[in-house]
Tab-separated table of C-alpha atoms and ligand atoms in Angstrom:
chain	number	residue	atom	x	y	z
A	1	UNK	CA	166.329	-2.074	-61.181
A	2	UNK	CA	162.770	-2.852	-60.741
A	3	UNK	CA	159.525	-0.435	-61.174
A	4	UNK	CA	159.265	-0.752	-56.829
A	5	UNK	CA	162.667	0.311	-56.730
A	6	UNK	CA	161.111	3.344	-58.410
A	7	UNK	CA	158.545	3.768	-55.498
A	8	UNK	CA	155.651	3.128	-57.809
A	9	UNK	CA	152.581	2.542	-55.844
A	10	UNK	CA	151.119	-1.031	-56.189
A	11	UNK	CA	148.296	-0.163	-58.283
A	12	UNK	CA	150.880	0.953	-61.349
A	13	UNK	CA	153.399	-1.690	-60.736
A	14	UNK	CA	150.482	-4.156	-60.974
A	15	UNK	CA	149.527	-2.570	-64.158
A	16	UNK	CA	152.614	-2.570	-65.542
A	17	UNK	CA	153.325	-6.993	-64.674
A	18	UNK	CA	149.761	-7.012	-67.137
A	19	UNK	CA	151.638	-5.483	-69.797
A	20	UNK	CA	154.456	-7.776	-69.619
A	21	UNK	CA	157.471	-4.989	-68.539
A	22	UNK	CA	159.942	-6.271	-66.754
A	23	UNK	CA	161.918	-3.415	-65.652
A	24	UNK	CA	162.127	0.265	-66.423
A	25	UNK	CA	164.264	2.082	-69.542
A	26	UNK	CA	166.780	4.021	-69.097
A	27	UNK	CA	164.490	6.979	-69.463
A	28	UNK	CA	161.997	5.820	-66.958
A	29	UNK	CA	164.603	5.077	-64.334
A	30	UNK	CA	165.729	8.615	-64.998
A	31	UNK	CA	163.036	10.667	-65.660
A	32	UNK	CA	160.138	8.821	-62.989
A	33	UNK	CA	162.289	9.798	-59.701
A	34	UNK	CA	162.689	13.361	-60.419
A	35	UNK	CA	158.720	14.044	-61.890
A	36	UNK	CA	157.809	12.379	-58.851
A	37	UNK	CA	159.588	14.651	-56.661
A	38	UNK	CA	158.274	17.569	-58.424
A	39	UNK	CA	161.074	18.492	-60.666
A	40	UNK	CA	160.500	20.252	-64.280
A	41	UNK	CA	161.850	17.664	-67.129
A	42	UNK	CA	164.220	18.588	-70.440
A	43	UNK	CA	163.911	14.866	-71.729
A	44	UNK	CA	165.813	14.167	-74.943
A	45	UNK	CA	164.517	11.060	-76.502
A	46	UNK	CA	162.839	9.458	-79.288
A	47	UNK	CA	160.268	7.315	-79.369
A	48	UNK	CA	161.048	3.780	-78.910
A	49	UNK	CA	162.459	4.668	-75.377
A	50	UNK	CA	159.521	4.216	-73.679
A	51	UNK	CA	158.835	7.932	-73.015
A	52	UNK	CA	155.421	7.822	-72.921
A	53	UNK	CA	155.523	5.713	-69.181
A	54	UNK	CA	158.174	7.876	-68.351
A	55	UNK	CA	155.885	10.709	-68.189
A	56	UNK	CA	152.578	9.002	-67.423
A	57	UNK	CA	153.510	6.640	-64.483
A	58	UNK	CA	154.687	9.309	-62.075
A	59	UNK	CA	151.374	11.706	-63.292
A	60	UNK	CA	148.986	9.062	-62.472
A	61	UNK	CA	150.851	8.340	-59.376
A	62	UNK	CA	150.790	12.441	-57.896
A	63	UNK	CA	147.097	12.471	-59.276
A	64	UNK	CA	146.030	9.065	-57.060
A	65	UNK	CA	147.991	10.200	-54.147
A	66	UNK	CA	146.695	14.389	-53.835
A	67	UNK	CA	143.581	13.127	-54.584
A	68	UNK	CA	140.662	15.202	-53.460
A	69	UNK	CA	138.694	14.289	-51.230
A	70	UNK	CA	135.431	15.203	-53.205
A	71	UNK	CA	136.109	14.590	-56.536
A	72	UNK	CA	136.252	17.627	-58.916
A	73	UNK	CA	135.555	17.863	-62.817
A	74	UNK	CA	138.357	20.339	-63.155
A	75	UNK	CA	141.606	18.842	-65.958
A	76	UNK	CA	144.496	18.300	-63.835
A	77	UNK	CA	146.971	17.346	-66.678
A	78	UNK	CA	147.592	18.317	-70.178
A	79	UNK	CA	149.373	17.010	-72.876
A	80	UNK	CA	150.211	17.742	-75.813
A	81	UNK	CA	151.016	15.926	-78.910
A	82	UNK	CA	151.639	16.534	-82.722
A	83	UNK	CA	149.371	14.079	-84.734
A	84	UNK	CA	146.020	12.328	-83.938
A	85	UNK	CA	147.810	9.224	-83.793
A	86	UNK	CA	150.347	10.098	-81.202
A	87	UNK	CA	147.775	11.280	-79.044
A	88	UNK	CA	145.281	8.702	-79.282
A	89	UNK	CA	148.669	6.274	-78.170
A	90	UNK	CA	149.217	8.235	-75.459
A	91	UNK	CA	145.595	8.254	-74.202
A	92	UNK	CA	145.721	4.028	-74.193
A	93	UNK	CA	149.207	4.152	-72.293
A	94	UNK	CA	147.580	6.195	-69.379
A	95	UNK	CA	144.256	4.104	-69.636
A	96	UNK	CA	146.747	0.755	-69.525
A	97	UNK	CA	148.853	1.966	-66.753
A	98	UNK	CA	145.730	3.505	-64.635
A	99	UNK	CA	143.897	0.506	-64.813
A	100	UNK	CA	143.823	-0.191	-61.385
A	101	UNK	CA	143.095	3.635	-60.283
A	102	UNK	CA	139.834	4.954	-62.201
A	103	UNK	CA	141.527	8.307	-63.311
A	104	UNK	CA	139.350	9.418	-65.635
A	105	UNK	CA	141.530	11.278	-69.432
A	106	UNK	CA	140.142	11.758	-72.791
A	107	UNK	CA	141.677	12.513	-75.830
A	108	UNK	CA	140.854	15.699	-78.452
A	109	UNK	CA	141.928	16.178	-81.716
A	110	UNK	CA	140.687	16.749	-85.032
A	111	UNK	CA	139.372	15.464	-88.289
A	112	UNK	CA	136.233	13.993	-86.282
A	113	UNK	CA	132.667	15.208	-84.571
A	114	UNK	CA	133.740	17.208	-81.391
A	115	UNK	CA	130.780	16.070	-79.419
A	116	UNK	CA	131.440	13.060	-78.386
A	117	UNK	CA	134.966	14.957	-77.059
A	118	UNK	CA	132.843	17.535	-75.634
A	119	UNK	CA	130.818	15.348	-73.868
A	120	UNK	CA	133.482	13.510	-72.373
A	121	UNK	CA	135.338	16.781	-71.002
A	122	UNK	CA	131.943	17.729	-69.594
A	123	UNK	CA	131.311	14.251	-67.760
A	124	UNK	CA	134.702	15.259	-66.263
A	125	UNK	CA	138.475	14.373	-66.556
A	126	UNK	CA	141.665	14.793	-64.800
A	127	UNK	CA	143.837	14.026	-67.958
A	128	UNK	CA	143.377	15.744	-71.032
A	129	UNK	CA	145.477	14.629	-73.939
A	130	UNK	CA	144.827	16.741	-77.040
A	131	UNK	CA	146.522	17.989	-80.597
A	132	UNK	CA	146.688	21.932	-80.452
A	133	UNK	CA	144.660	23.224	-83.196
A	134	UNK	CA	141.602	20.919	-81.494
A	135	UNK	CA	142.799	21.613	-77.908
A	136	UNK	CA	142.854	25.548	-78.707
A	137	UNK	CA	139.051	25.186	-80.935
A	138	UNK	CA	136.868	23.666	-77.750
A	139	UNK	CA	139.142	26.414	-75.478
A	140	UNK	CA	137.711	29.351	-77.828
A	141	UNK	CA	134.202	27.417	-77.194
A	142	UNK	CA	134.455	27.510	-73.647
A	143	UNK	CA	134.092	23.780	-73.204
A	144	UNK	CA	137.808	23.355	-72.123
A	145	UNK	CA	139.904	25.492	-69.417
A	146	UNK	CA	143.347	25.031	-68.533
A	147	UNK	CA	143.262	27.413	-65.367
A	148	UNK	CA	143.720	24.071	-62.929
A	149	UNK	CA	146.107	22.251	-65.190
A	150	UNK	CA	149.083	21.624	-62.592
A	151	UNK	CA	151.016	18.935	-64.663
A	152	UNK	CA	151.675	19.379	-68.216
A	153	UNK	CA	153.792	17.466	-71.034
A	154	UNK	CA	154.651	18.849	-74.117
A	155	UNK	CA	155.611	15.788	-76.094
A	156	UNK	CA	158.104	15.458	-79.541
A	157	UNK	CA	158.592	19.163	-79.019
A	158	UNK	CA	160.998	18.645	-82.326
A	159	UNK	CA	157.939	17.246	-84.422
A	160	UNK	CA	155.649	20.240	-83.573
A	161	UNK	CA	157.503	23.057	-84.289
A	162	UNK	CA	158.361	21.103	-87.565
A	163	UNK	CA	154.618	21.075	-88.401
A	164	UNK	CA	154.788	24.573	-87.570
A	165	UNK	CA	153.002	24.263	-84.207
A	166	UNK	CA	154.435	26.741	-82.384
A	167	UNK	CA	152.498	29.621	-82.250
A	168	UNK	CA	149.262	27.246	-81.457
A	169	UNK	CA	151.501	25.731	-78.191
A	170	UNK	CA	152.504	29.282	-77.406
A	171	UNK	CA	148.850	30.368	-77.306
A	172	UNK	CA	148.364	27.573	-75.025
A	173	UNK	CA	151.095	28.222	-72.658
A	174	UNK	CA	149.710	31.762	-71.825
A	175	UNK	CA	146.708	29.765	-70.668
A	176	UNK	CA	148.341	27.517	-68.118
A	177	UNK	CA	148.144	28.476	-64.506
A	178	UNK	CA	151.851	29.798	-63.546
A	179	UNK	CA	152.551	27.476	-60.976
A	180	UNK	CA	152.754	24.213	-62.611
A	181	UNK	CA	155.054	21.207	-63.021
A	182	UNK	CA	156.213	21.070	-66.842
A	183	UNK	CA	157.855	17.782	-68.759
A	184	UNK	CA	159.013	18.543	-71.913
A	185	UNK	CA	160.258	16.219	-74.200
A	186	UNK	CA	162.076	16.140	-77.576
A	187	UNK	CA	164.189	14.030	-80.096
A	188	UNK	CA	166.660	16.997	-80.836
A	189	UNK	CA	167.925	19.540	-78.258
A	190	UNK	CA	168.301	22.059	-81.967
A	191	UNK	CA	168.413	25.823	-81.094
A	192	UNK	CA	164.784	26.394	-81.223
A	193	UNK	CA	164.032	23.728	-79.067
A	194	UNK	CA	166.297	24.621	-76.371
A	195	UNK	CA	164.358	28.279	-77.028
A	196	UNK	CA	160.999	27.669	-76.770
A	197	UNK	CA	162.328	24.660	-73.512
A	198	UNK	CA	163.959	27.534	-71.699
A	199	UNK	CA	160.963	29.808	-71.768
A	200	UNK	CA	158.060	26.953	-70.253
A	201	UNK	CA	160.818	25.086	-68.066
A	202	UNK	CA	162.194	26.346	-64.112
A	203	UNK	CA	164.944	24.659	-63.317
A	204	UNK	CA	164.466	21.582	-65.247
A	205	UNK	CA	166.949	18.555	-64.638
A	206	UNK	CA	168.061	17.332	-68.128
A	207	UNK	CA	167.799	13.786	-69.212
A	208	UNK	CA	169.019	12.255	-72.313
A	209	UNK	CA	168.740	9.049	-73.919
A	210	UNK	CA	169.775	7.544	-77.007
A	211	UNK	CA	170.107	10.814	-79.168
A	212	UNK	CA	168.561	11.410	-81.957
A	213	UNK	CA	171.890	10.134	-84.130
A	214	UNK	CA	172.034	7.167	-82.453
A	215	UNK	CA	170.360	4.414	-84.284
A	216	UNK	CA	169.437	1.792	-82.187
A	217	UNK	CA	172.128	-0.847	-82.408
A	218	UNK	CA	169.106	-3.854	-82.250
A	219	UNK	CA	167.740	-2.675	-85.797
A	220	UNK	CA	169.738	-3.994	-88.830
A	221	UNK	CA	169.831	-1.825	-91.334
A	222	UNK	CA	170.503	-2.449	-95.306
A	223	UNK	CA	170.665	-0.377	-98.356
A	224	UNK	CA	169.581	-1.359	-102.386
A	225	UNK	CA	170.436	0.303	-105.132
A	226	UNK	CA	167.491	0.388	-107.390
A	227	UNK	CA	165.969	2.364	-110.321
A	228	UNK	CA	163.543	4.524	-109.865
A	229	UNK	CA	161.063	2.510	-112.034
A	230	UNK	CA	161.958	-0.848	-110.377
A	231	UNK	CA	161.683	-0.024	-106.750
A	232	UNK	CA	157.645	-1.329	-107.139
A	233	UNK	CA	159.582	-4.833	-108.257
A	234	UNK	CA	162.034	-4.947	-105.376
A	235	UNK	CA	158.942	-3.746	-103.081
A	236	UNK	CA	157.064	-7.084	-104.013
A	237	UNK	CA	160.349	-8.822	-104.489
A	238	UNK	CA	161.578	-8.747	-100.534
A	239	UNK	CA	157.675	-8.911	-99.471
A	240	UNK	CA	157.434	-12.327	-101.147
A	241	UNK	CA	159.607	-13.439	-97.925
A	242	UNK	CA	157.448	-15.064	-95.303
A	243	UNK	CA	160.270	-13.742	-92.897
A	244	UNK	CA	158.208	-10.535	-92.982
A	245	UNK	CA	155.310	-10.819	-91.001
A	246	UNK	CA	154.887	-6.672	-90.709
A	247	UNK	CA	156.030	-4.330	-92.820
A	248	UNK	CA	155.916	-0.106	-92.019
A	249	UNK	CA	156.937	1.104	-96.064
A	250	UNK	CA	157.920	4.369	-95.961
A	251	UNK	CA	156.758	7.235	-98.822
A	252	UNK	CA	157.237	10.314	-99.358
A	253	UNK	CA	154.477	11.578	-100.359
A	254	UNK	CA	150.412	10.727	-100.121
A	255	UNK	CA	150.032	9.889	-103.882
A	256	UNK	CA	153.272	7.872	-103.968
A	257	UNK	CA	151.575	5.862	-100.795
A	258	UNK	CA	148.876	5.253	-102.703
A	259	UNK	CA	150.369	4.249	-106.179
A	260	UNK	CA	152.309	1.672	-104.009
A	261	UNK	CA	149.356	0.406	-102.016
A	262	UNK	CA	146.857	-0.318	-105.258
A	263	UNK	CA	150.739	-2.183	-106.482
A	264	UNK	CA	150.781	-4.591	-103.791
A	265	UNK	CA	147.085	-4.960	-103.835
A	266	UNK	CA	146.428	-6.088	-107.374
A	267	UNK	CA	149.628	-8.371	-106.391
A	268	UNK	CA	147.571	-10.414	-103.439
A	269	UNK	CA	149.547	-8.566	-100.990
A	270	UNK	CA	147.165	-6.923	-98.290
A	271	UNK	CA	148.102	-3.221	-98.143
A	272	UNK	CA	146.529	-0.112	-96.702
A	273	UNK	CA	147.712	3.546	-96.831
A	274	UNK	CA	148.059	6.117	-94.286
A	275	UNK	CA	148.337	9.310	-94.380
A	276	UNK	CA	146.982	12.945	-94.015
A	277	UNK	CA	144.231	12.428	-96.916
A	278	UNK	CA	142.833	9.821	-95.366
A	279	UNK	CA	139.649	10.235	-93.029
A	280	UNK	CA	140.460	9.894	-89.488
A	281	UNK	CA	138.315	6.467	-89.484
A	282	UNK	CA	139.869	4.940	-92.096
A	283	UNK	CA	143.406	6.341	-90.564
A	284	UNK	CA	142.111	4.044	-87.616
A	285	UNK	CA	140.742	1.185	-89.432
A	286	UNK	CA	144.321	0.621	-90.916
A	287	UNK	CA	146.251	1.190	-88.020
A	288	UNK	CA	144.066	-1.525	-86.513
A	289	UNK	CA	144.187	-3.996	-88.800
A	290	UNK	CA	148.122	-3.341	-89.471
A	291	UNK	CA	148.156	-4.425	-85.444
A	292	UNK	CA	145.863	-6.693	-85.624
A	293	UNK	CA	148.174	-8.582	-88.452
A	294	UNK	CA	144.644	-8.689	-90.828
A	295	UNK	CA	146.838	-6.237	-93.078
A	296	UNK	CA	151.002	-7.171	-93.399
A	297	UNK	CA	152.139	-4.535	-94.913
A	298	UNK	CA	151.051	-0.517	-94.294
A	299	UNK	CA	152.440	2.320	-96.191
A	300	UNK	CA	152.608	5.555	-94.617
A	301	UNK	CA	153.893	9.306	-95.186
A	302	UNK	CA	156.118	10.727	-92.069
A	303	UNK	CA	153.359	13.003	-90.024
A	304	UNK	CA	150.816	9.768	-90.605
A	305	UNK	CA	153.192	7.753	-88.885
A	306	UNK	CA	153.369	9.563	-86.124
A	307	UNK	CA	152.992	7.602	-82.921
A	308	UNK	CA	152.296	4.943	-85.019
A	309	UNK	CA	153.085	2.289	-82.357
A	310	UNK	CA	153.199	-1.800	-83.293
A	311	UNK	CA	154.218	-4.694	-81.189
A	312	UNK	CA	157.141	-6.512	-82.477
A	313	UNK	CA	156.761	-4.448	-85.684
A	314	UNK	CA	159.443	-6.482	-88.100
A	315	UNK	CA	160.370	-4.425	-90.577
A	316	UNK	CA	160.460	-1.075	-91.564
A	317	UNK	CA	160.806	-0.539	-95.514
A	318	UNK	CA	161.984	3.118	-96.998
A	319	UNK	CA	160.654	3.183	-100.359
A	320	UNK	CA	161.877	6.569	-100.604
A	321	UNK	CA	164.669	8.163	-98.685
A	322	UNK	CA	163.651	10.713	-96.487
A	323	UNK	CA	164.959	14.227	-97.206
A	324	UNK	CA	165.747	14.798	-93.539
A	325	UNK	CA	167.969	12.252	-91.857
A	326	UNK	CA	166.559	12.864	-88.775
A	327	UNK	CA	163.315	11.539	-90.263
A	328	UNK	CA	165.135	8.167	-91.067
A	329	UNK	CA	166.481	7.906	-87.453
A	330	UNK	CA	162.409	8.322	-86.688
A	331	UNK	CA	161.510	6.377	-89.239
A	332	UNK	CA	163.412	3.041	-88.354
A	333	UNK	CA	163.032	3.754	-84.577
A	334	UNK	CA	159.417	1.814	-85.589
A	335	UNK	CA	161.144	-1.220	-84.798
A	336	UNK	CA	163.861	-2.783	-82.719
A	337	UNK	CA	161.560	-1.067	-79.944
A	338	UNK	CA	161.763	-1.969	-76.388
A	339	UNK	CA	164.664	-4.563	-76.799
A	340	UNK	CA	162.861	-6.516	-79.772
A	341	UNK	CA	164.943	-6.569	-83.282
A	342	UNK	CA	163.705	-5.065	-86.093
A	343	UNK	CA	165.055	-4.892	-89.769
A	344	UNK	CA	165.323	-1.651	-91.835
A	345	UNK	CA	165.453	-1.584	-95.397
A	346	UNK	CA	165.927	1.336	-97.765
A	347	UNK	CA	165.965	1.610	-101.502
A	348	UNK	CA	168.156	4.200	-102.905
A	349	UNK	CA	168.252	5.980	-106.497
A	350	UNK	CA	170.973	7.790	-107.852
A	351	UNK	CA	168.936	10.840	-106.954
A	352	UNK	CA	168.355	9.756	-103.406
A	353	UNK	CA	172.282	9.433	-102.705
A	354	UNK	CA	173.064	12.601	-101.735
A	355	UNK	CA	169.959	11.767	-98.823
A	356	UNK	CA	171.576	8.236	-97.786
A	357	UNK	CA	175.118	10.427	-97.346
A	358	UNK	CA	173.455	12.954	-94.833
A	359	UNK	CA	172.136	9.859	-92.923
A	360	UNK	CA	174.987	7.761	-92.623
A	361	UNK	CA	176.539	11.216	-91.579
A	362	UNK	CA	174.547	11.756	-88.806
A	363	UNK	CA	174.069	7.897	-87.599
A	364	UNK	CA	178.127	7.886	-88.037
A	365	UNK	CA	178.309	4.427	-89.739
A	366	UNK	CA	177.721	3.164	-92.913
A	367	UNK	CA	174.557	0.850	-94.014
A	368	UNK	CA	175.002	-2.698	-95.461
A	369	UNK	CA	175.018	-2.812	-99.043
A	370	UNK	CA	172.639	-5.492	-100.705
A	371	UNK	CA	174.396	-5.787	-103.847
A	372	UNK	CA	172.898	-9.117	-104.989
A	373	UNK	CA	169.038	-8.521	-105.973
A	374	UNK	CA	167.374	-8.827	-109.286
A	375	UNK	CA	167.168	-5.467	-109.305
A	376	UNK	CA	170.277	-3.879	-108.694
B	1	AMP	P1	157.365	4.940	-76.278
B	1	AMP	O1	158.792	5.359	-76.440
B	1	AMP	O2	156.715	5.562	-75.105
B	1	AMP	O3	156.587	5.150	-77.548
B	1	AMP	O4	157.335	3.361	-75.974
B	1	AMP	C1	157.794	2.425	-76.896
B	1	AMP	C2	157.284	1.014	-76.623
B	1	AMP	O5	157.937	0.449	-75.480
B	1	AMP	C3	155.805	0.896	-76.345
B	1	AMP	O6	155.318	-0.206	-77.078
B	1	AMP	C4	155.708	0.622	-74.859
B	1	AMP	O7	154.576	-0.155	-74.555
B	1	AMP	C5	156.984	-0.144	-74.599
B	1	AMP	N1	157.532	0.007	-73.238
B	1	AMP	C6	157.587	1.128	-72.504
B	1	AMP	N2	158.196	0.904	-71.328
B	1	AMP	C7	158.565	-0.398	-71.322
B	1	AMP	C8	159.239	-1.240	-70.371
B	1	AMP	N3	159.673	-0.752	-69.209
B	1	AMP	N4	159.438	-2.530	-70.704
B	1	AMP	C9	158.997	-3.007	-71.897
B	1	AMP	N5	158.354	-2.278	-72.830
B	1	AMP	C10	158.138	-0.978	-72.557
């Protein structure tokens, strides 16, 4: 199947030959039809699946085509996303795509000045893409109003009710016009999720990709026992290999990514930390340089990571286990993305077992062994 196949005007299939896709995901093909035709979306996918153009092809599309004839300054499209990172991805996804069609978006979140956000919004946009706390803050100003909103996405649904979200999003919701045509997308289809889906979504037509439990089959993953007090050893140990070029390292908490970063470091390996701490600038400044390749290796707590988004991203590296094995599934769905392979490594303590049984519960297979490593 091809994007044309998928009725996407010219101007958005042009974009998308730029950015080198060949054809559409499984989540595009099924998803882009139906928002096109006006149907509300339950879309159960993680990132990795290319959810993002699922969502903001067919938006741009119904945008060019009901144009106005005299443009207004009113925000035609919302959407909503956990962390500043996510959103800020987002925003260059629609400004990639809509290259070719001068649809003006913005993004708001927070941590930063609002003014240069407010004086965006009042210069005028069609897409808004904003964090809720930030989104909600310029509403109570007055500088943003959602009464002409007729598309809105609420994206990794899961994510913000973990962050505890929800009562921002419902505040939002109450400020959405009625009518309006609502994508909704989420790793997990859990109980509250379904809940809070059922009361935003008419009708919605279900789509589901790759579940959350379902690694992705083009990421290898291996496990190494370790000692707690020689994981920083292994760390520097598999970085030594020039068959990393990136590495994502996984903590689980802020201090822990910085202990490892000022490691590496004083080692001559080029490391940066991000995480919720961290000033939204220098949150950008590492993200950039991590893509860039300037930096090799970044370390990063879960929220941080959010969104976090590399080309051809090689490895991903859990220093420590995450407590939720959902949050590995995330975690290593860095890599392997859009049909490139990836490589995911975790250490494990003795501690950390009962953590690697819950995951290889839920991915329902069990992860290589590395039994011979100085370390073990
Ligand atoms: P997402 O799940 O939206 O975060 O997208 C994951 C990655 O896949 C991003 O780097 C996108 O640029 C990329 N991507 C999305 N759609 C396609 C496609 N049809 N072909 C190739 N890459 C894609």
């Amino acid at each position: 199947m091809t994007f044309q196949d998928l009725n996407l005007i010219p101007e958005l299939t042009l974009a998308l030959d730029k950015k080198g896709y060949k054809e559409p995901t499984p989540i595009q093909q099924q998803a882009i039809p139906h928002i096109l035709s006006g149907k509300d979306i339950f879309g159960c996918a993680q990132t990795g699946t290319g959810k993002t153009a699922a969502f903001a092809l067919p938006i741009l599309q119904l945008l060019h085509t009901n144009k106005p004839a005299v443009p207004q300054k009113t925000i035609k499209a919302l959407v909503l996303a956990p962390t500043r990172e996510l959103a800020l991805q987002i925003s260059e996804n629609f400004k990639e795509y809509g290259r070719n069609l001068g649809i003006m978006h913005t993004t708001v979140f927070g941590g930063v000045n609002q003014n240069p956000q407010v004086n965006a919004i009042k210069r005028g946009v069609s897409i808004l893409v904003a964090t809720p706390g930030r989104l909600l803050d310029l509403m109570q100003q007055g500088f943003i109003k959602l009464n002409s909103i007729e598309y809105f996405v609420l994206d990794e649904a899961d994510r913000m009710l973990d962050m505890g979200f929800i009562n921002d999003i419902k505040k939002v919701i109450t400020k959405l016009p009625v009518k309006k045509h609502t994508m909704f997308f989420s790793a997990t289809a859990a109980p509250d999720i379904m809940k809070l889906a059922n009361t935003i979504l008419k009708n919605p037509v279900s789509i589901a990709v790759t579940p959350v439990s379902s690694t992705t089959t083009l990421v290898k993953q291996s496990v190494y026992y370790v000692k707690k007090e020689s994981k920083r050893n292994l760390l520097k140990h598999i970085l030594k290999s020039a068959t990393i070029e990136s590495a994502l390292v996984f903590t689980r908490t802020k201090r822990g990514a910085d202990k490892v970063v000022k490691e590496l470091n004083s080692n001559g390996i080029k490391a940066e930390a991000i995480h919720g701490n961290k000033s939204q600038n220098a949150r950008e400044r590492a993200l950039k340089g991590f893509k860039d390749r300037t930096i090799r290796v970044l370390v990063a707590t879960d929220i941080a990571s959010r969104g976090i988004d590399v080309d051809k991203l090689s490895h991903v590296i859990n220093y420590e286990l995450p407590e939720q094995a959902e949050t590995y599934v995330h975690r290593i769905g860095r890599t392997g993305r859009a049909g490139a392979n990836g490589i995911a490594i975790s250490f494990c303590t003795q501690d950390e077992m009962p953590y690697l049984k819950d995951i290889t519960k839920l991915i329902k297979k069990d992860i290589e062994v590395i039994k011979s490593h100085p370390f073990a």
